[in-house]
């Protein structure tokens, strides 16, 4: 493990252009529950059952209750050492792109700038009829489901749900960032949800160096150059010079 950390430190130091993919694991040390595993359950529902347009149109109330609960958890969450280390790394590199599947906004709070939010943002809501997009930080939301201020129709979380399509332009930006990078890092994602699940394979097809940081093995683990089995909040500050900007 120590060898892998030293090797990763060198690879990060040598790279001028870095692209990073993060998943729920990077926020777990901030108290945000991950999706898969027993912790990922809410009232015995799985995310795959609630994060869908079908579930929403059949029962917007229950889906909104779930999001209202997630927003209450995330409102209390603060970025951890891992988030801060990545924002520090961005400042040190010629180019740095942070692709995240997370919707919690913690990378922004930690100071990261060049972020591609693949799955949207929990603090944005969108009208199901007129597409009016609003920032909303109310916790709890007083009336569920919230109504559009323009047309009074039901608002939904501005999240890309299962069965919905991430805009092609966004995926292109991710692939481009991977292709132009010297190093690709994959942090705290189970690698089970597409299209992000394929990004590590895309990087290897382009002969990129790939470092994974995860508590568990993932479908790509054997293929990557380094897989560090550790908590991202503990290992990332060791990999980035003066990355630890928390008190
Ligand atoms: P998952 O919950 O599927 O996976 C989290 C991964 O992080 C697991 O592999 C854990 O082992 C790992 N992990 C947990 N704590 C960690 C830590 N402290 N340091 C490093 N690794 C840690 O989350 P995602 O892969 O992000 O989509 O899930 C992908 C998407 O599926 C989510 O964006 C969400 C979900 O359904 C939508 O809501 C649309």
GROMACS .gro file of N, CA, C and O in nm, residues 27 31 35 54 56 59 66 83 95 109 111 116 142 151 166 179 183 187 192 199 213 233 239 244 246:
model
  100
   27UNK      N    1  -1.785   1.140  -0.084
   27UNK     CA    2  -1.864   1.220   0.011
   27UNK      C    3  -1.903   1.140   0.135
   27UNK      O    4  -1.962   1.196   0.227
   31UNK      N    5  -2.041   1.227   0.567
   31UNK     CA    6  -2.169   1.185   0.624
   31UNK      C    7  -2.280   1.171   0.523
   31UNK      O    8  -2.396   1.159   0.560
   35UNK      N    9  -2.488   0.488  -0.221
   35UNK     CA   10  -2.612   0.433  -0.275
   35UNK      C   11  -2.624   0.283  -0.256
   35UNK      O   12  -2.731   0.232  -0.225
   54UNK      N   13  -4.068   0.709  -1.401
   54UNK     CA   14  -4.190   0.630  -1.377
   54UNK      C   15  -4.233   0.645  -1.230
   54UNK      O   16  -4.350   0.674  -1.201
   56UNK      N   17  -4.163   0.877  -1.028
   56UNK     CA   18  -4.204   1.015  -1.000
   56UNK      C   19  -4.346   1.042  -1.048
   56UNK      O   20  -4.427   1.100  -0.977
   59UNK      N   21  -4.588   0.840  -0.827
   59UNK     CA   22  -4.600   0.884  -0.689
   59UNK      C   23  -4.497   0.994  -0.658
   59UNK      O   24  -4.395   0.970  -0.592
   66UNK      N   25  -3.813   1.131  -0.046
   66UNK     CA   26  -3.677   1.076  -0.047
   66UNK      C   27  -3.575   1.187  -0.073
   66UNK      O   28  -3.476   1.199  -0.004
   83UNK      N   29  -1.221   1.611  -0.079
   83UNK     CA   30  -1.270   1.720  -0.166
   83UNK      C   31  -1.166   1.833  -0.172
   83UNK      O   32  -1.137   1.887  -0.278
   95UNK      N   33  -0.421   2.190  -1.650
   95UNK     CA   34  -0.563   2.169  -1.678
   95UNK      C   35  -0.614   2.057  -1.587
   95UNK      O   36  -0.546   1.955  -1.568
  109UNK      N   37  -1.821   2.349  -0.295
  109UNK     CA   38  -1.798   2.409  -0.164
  109UNK      C   39  -1.650   2.401  -0.125
  109UNK      O   40  -1.599   2.487  -0.053
  111UNK      N   41  -1.412   2.435  -0.330
  111UNK     CA   42  -1.336   2.528  -0.412
  111UNK      C   43  -1.300   2.477  -0.551
  111UNK      O   44  -1.231   2.546  -0.625
  116UNK      N   45  -1.780   1.888  -1.407
  116UNK     CA   46  -1.891   1.841  -1.491
  116UNK      C   47  -1.980   1.757  -1.400
  116UNK      O   48  -1.939   1.651  -1.352
  142UNK      N   49  -4.139   2.322   0.220
  142UNK     CA   50  -4.265   2.329   0.296
  142UNK      C   51  -4.380   2.251   0.235
  142UNK      O   52  -4.459   2.191   0.305
  151UNK      N   53  -4.575   2.852  -1.373
  151UNK     CA   54  -4.696   2.792  -1.433
  151UNK      C   55  -4.774   2.705  -1.335
  151UNK      O   56  -4.872   2.641  -1.374
  166UNK      N   57  -2.834   1.136  -2.030
  166UNK     CA   58  -2.744   1.249  -2.003
  166UNK      C   59  -2.719   1.317  -2.138
  166UNK      O   60  -2.691   1.248  -2.237
  179UNK      N   61  -0.951   1.198  -2.283
  179UNK     CA   62  -0.858   1.180  -2.396
  179UNK      C   63  -0.740   1.277  -2.391
  179UNK      O   64  -0.630   1.243  -2.431
  183UNK      N   65  -0.333   1.179  -1.701
  183UNK     CA   66  -0.366   1.088  -1.592
  183UNK      C   67  -0.516   1.095  -1.563
  183UNK      O   68  -0.574   1.205  -1.561
  187UNK      N   69  -1.240   0.782  -0.832
  187UNK     CA   70  -1.243   0.785  -0.685
  187UNK      C   71  -1.384   0.760  -0.631
  187UNK      O   72  -1.479   0.832  -0.664
  192UNK      N   73  -2.071   0.083  -1.149
  192UNK     CA   74  -2.184   0.000  -1.191
  192UNK      C   75  -2.287   0.078  -1.272
  192UNK      O   76  -2.378   0.019  -1.328
  199UNK      N   77  -1.587   0.489  -1.827
  199UNK     CA   78  -1.482   0.590  -1.849
  199UNK      C   79  -1.342   0.534  -1.824
  199UNK      O   80  -1.247   0.571  -1.894
  213UNK      N   81  -0.908   0.490  -0.653
  213UNK     CA   82  -0.908   0.491  -0.506
  213UNK      C   83  -1.047   0.450  -0.462
  213UNK      O   84  -1.147   0.516  -0.496
  233UNK      N   85  -1.068   1.027   0.170
  233UNK     CA   86  -1.039   1.141   0.257
  233UNK      C   87  -0.907   1.127   0.331
  233UNK      O   88  -0.849   1.225   0.375
  239UNK      N   89  -0.146   1.245  -0.138
  239UNK     CA   90  -0.103   1.242  -0.278
  239UNK      C   91  -0.085   1.382  -0.337
  239UNK      O   92  -0.031   1.398  -0.445
  244UNK      N   93  -0.404   1.922   0.231
  244UNK     CA   94  -0.487   1.921   0.349
  244UNK      C   95  -0.512   2.063   0.400
  244UNK      O   96  -0.436   2.117   0.478
  246UNK      N   97  -0.798   2.152   0.549
  246UNK     CA   98  -0.893   2.157   0.661
  246UNK      C   99  -0.815   2.189   0.787
  246UNK      O  100  -0.697   2.162   0.796
   0.00000   0.00000   0.00000
